Amino acid sequence: MAQPSILFVCMGNICRSPTAEGVFRARARQAGLDLQIDSAGTHAYHVGSAPDARSMRHAQQRGYDLSAQRARQVSAADFEAFDHILAMDHDNLAILTSRCPAAHQHKLGLFMHYAARSHSDIVPDPYYGGARGFDTVLDYVEDAADGLIAVLRNCDNGNL
C-alpha cells in the first residue's frame, strides 16, 4: 500500500508552504505517520531558492529545520502524484483549481480547514510584514497540522 501524500502550496514556496511542510513533517514523524510530504508554489518566482531567511529563523526557534528545502513550482504531474493538495489561501486554491484536471479536483483544499481553533480560513502571507507575521504563520500551521494529523489517524488509507 502506497503511503499517503500531501503537497502544501502557497504563491512562491518560500514562506508559508515550506513552513507547513517542515512543521507537518516533524509532527507527522512524532505521530508515527509514514507520509510523503512536499511543498510547492503556484508561481515560479523563487524556484531553486531556500525558504525565506525569516521563515527559517522563526521555524528554527520552534525546533523546525527548513534549511534543506528548495522552492519549486507546482507541476502538472503533482495533481496525479499527490493524494491531497492543500493551499494556504483562496487565491492559490483558485489557481490550483484552474490548473487541475477534473479527475483530481477532489484532492484540492485549504490547509486551514483542519485547524481546531478559529484563526482564519487562510494562512496569511508574512512576506511583506514584520517578524510577528512569521510567528502567526507558525501558530496557524501548527494548529492545522495537528488537526490534519488527527484526521489522517482516523481515516482509512490516508483518505481525507
mmCIF file of C-alpha atoms in Angstrom:
data_model
loop_
_atom_site.group_PDB
_atom_site.id
_atom_site.type_symbol
_atom_site.label_atom_id
_atom_site.label_comp_id
_atom_site.label_asym_id
_atom_site.label_seq_id
_atom_site.Cartn_x
_atom_site.Cartn_y
_atom_site.Cartn_z
ATOM 1 C CA MET A 1 0.000 0.000 0.000
ATOM 2 C CA ALA A 2 1.412 3.404 -1.006
ATOM 3 C CA GLN A 3 1.996 5.964 1.684
ATOM 4 C CA PRO A 4 -0.463 8.879 1.638
ATOM 5 C CA SER A 5 0.990 12.029 0.105
ATOM 6 C CA ILE A 6 0.366 15.687 0.868
ATOM 7 C CA LEU A 7 1.505 18.771 -1.049
ATOM 8 C CA PHE A 8 1.333 22.197 0.625
ATOM 9 C CA VAL A 9 1.031 25.157 -1.739
ATOM 10 C CA CYS A 10 1.462 28.921 -1.489
ATOM 11 C CA MET A 11 2.488 31.509 -4.081
ATOM 12 C CA GLY A 12 6.301 31.426 -4.164
ATOM 13 C CA ASN A 13 7.115 28.426 -1.960
ATOM 14 C CA ILE A 14 9.466 30.366 0.309
ATOM 15 C CA CYS A 15 7.349 31.296 3.359
ATOM 16 C CA ARG A 16 4.046 29.584 4.107
ATOM 17 C CA SER A 17 4.200 26.273 2.231
ATOM 18 C CA PRO A 18 7.771 25.370 3.264
ATOM 19 C CA THR A 19 6.803 26.212 6.844
ATOM 20 C CA ALA A 20 3.781 23.923 6.505
ATOM 21 C CA GLU A 21 5.972 21.192 5.009
ATOM 22 C CA GLY A 22 8.561 21.436 7.783
ATOM 23 C CA VAL A 23 6.084 21.605 10.640
ATOM 24 C CA PHE A 24 3.887 18.850 9.242
ATOM 25 C CA ARG A 25 6.870 16.606 8.508
ATOM 26 C CA ALA A 26 8.091 16.934 12.121
ATOM 27 C CA ARG A 27 4.649 16.469 13.652
ATOM 28 C CA ALA A 28 3.777 13.505 11.406
ATOM 29 C CA ARG A 29 7.075 11.847 12.345
ATOM 30 C CA GLN A 30 6.303 12.395 16.052
ATOM 31 C CA ALA A 31 2.862 10.859 15.485
ATOM 32 C CA GLY A 32 4.390 7.810 13.815
ATOM 33 C CA LEU A 33 2.774 8.508 10.444
ATOM 34 C CA ASP A 34 4.556 7.425 7.268
ATOM 35 C CA LEU A 35 3.642 10.078 4.699
ATOM 36 C CA GLN A 36 5.091 11.652 1.586
ATOM 37 C CA ILE A 37 5.211 15.405 2.264
ATOM 38 C CA ASP A 38 6.287 18.213 -0.066
ATOM 39 C CA SER A 39 5.570 21.850 -0.861
ATOM 40 C CA ALA A 40 5.435 23.992 -3.982
ATOM 41 C CA GLY A 41 4.359 27.388 -5.265
ATOM 42 C CA THR A 42 1.809 28.367 -7.855
ATOM 43 C CA HIS A 43 4.335 30.842 -9.291
ATOM 44 C CA ALA A 44 7.944 30.343 -10.394
ATOM 45 C CA TYR A 45 9.311 33.455 -8.656
ATOM 46 C CA HIS A 46 11.790 31.660 -6.394
ATOM 47 C CA VAL A 47 12.436 28.244 -7.996
ATOM 48 C CA GLY A 48 15.598 26.727 -6.530
ATOM 49 C CA SER A 49 15.780 29.182 -3.617
ATOM 50 C CA ALA A 50 15.909 28.253 0.042
ATOM 51 C CA PRO A 51 12.975 29.342 2.190
ATOM 52 C CA ASP A 52 12.899 32.975 3.252
ATOM 53 C CA ALA A 53 15.528 33.562 5.962
ATOM 54 C CA ARG A 54 12.843 34.907 8.307
ATOM 55 C CA SER A 55 10.757 31.757 7.858
ATOM 56 C CA MET A 56 13.774 29.583 8.581
ATOM 57 C CA ARG A 57 14.775 31.634 11.637
ATOM 58 C CA HIS A 58 11.307 31.613 13.200
ATOM 59 C CA ALA A 59 10.825 27.917 12.432
ATOM 60 C CA GLN A 60 14.229 27.107 13.949
ATOM 61 C CA GLN A 61 13.218 28.934 17.134
ATOM 62 C CA ARG A 62 10.416 26.371 17.466
ATOM 63 C CA GLY A 63 12.601 23.402 16.570
ATOM 64 C CA TYR A 64 11.790 23.019 12.849
ATOM 65 C CA ASP A 65 14.574 22.856 10.266
ATOM 66 C CA LEU A 66 13.592 24.163 6.820
ATOM 67 C CA SER A 67 17.146 24.589 5.506
ATOM 68 C CA ALA A 68 17.178 21.590 3.136
ATOM 69 C CA GLN A 69 14.066 22.714 1.266
ATOM 70 C CA ARG A 70 14.220 24.437 -2.127
ATOM 71 C CA ALA A 71 11.368 26.263 -3.827
ATOM 72 C CA ARG A 72 9.683 24.697 -6.800
ATOM 73 C CA GLN A 73 6.580 25.377 -8.838
ATOM 74 C CA VAL A 74 3.564 23.078 -8.858
ATOM 75 C CA SER A 75 3.755 20.831 -11.917
ATOM 76 C CA ALA A 76 1.052 19.047 -13.877
ATOM 77 C CA ALA A 77 2.408 15.747 -12.528
ATOM 78 C CA ASP A 78 1.710 16.863 -8.929
ATOM 79 C CA PHE A 79 -2.058 16.619 -9.475
ATOM 80 C CA GLU A 80 -1.717 12.908 -10.128
ATOM 81 C CA ALA A 81 1.170 12.190 -7.760
ATOM 82 C CA PHE A 82 -0.313 13.662 -4.547
ATOM 83 C CA ASP A 83 -3.370 12.451 -2.659
ATOM 84 C CA HIS A 84 -4.003 15.831 -1.002
ATOM 85 C CA ILE A 85 -3.019 19.273 -2.310
ATOM 86 C CA LEU A 86 -3.608 21.912 0.339
ATOM 87 C CA ALA A 87 -3.428 25.625 -0.445
ATOM 88 C CA MET A 88 -2.559 28.304 2.076
ATOM 89 C CA ASP A 89 -5.210 30.740 0.789
ATOM 90 C CA HIS A 90 -8.138 31.208 -1.597
ATOM 91 C CA ASP A 91 -6.082 32.832 -4.375
ATOM 92 C CA ASN A 92 -3.697 29.888 -4.601
ATOM 93 C CA LEU A 93 -6.579 27.431 -4.320
ATOM 94 C CA ALA A 94 -8.242 29.172 -7.283
ATOM 95 C CA ILE A 95 -5.035 28.880 -9.315
ATOM 96 C CA LEU A 96 -4.740 25.199 -8.439
ATOM 97 C CA THR A 97 -8.388 24.646 -9.321
ATOM 98 C CA SER A 98 -7.898 26.261 -12.736
ATOM 99 C CA ARG A 99 -4.837 24.090 -13.497
ATOM 100 C CA CYS A 100 -6.033 20.802 -12.034
ATOM 101 C CA PRO A 101 -7.616 18.154 -14.273
ATOM 102 C CA ALA A 102 -11.244 17.384 -13.395
ATOM 103 C CA ALA A 103 -10.320 13.861 -12.297
ATOM 104 C CA HIS A 104 -8.125 15.253 -9.495
ATOM 105 C CA GLN A 105 -10.182 18.258 -8.292
ATOM 106 C CA HIS A 106 -11.265 16.280 -5.203
ATOM 107 C CA LYS A 107 -7.662 16.406 -3.941
ATOM 108 C CA LEU A 108 -7.676 20.207 -3.566
ATOM 109 C CA GLY A 109 -8.482 22.078 -0.373
ATOM 110 C CA LEU A 110 -7.456 24.728 2.128
ATOM 111 C CA PHE A 111 -4.937 23.700 4.788
ATOM 112 C CA MET A 112 -6.665 25.793 7.463
ATOM 113 C CA HIS A 113 -9.771 23.637 7.066
ATOM 114 C CA TYR A 114 -8.029 21.305 9.557
ATOM 115 C CA ALA A 115 -7.329 23.927 12.255
ATOM 116 C CA ALA A 116 -9.035 23.330 15.594
ATOM 117 C CA ARG A 117 -9.003 26.997 16.614
ATOM 118 C CA SER A 118 -10.817 29.609 14.574
ATOM 119 C CA HIS A 119 -7.929 31.758 13.364
ATOM 120 C CA SER A 120 -8.949 32.278 9.777
ATOM 121 C CA ASP A 121 -9.619 30.068 6.795
ATOM 122 C CA ILE A 122 -6.266 31.077 5.301
ATOM 123 C CA VAL A 123 -2.624 31.183 6.364
ATOM 124 C CA PRO A 124 -1.737 34.880 5.995
ATOM 125 C CA ASP A 125 1.261 35.777 3.836
ATOM 126 C CA PRO A 126 4.004 37.192 6.096
ATOM 127 C CA TYR A 127 6.356 38.209 3.264
ATOM 128 C CA TYR A 128 5.806 41.985 3.372
ATOM 129 C CA GLY A 129 5.164 42.234 7.106
ATOM 130 C CA GLY A 130 7.236 42.150 10.242
ATOM 131 C CA ALA A 131 8.506 39.354 12.461
ATOM 132 C CA ARG A 132 5.131 38.814 14.139
ATOM 133 C CA GLY A 133 3.711 37.606 10.814
ATOM 134 C CA PHE A 134 6.112 34.655 10.745
ATOM 135 C CA ASP A 135 5.118 33.661 14.272
ATOM 136 C CA THR A 136 1.455 33.920 13.262
ATOM 137 C CA VAL A 137 2.116 31.612 10.311
ATOM 138 C CA LEU A 138 3.714 29.094 12.670
ATOM 139 C CA ASP A 139 0.778 29.330 15.100
ATOM 140 C CA TYR A 140 -1.725 28.689 12.311
ATOM 141 C CA VAL A 141 0.336 25.948 10.668
ATOM 142 C CA GLU A 142 0.931 24.074 13.922
ATOM 143 C CA ASP A 143 -2.791 24.120 14.665
ATOM 144 C CA ALA A 144 -3.795 22.940 11.175
ATOM 145 C CA ALA A 145 -1.016 20.320 11.154
ATOM 146 C CA ASP A 146 -2.287 18.821 14.398
ATOM 147 C CA GLY A 147 -5.832 18.782 13.042
ATOM 148 C CA LEU A 148 -4.757 17.141 9.791
ATOM 149 C CA ILE A 149 -2.771 14.503 11.681
ATOM 150 C CA ALA A 150 -5.846 13.723 13.810
ATOM 151 C CA VAL A 151 -7.958 13.319 10.667
ATOM 152 C CA LEU A 152 -5.342 11.129 8.963
ATOM 153 C CA ARG A 153 -5.102 8.867 12.031
ATOM 154 C CA ASN A 154 -8.854 8.298 11.867
ATOM 155 C CA CYS A 155 -9.114 7.774 8.120
ATOM 156 C CA ASP A 156 -8.689 4.604 6.117
ATOM 157 C CA ASN A 157 -5.534 4.675 3.942
ATOM 158 C CA GLY A 158 -4.969 8.399 4.482
ATOM 159 C CA ASN A 159 -8.112 9.472 2.642
ATOM 160 C CA LEU A 160 -9.482 12.720 3.996
#
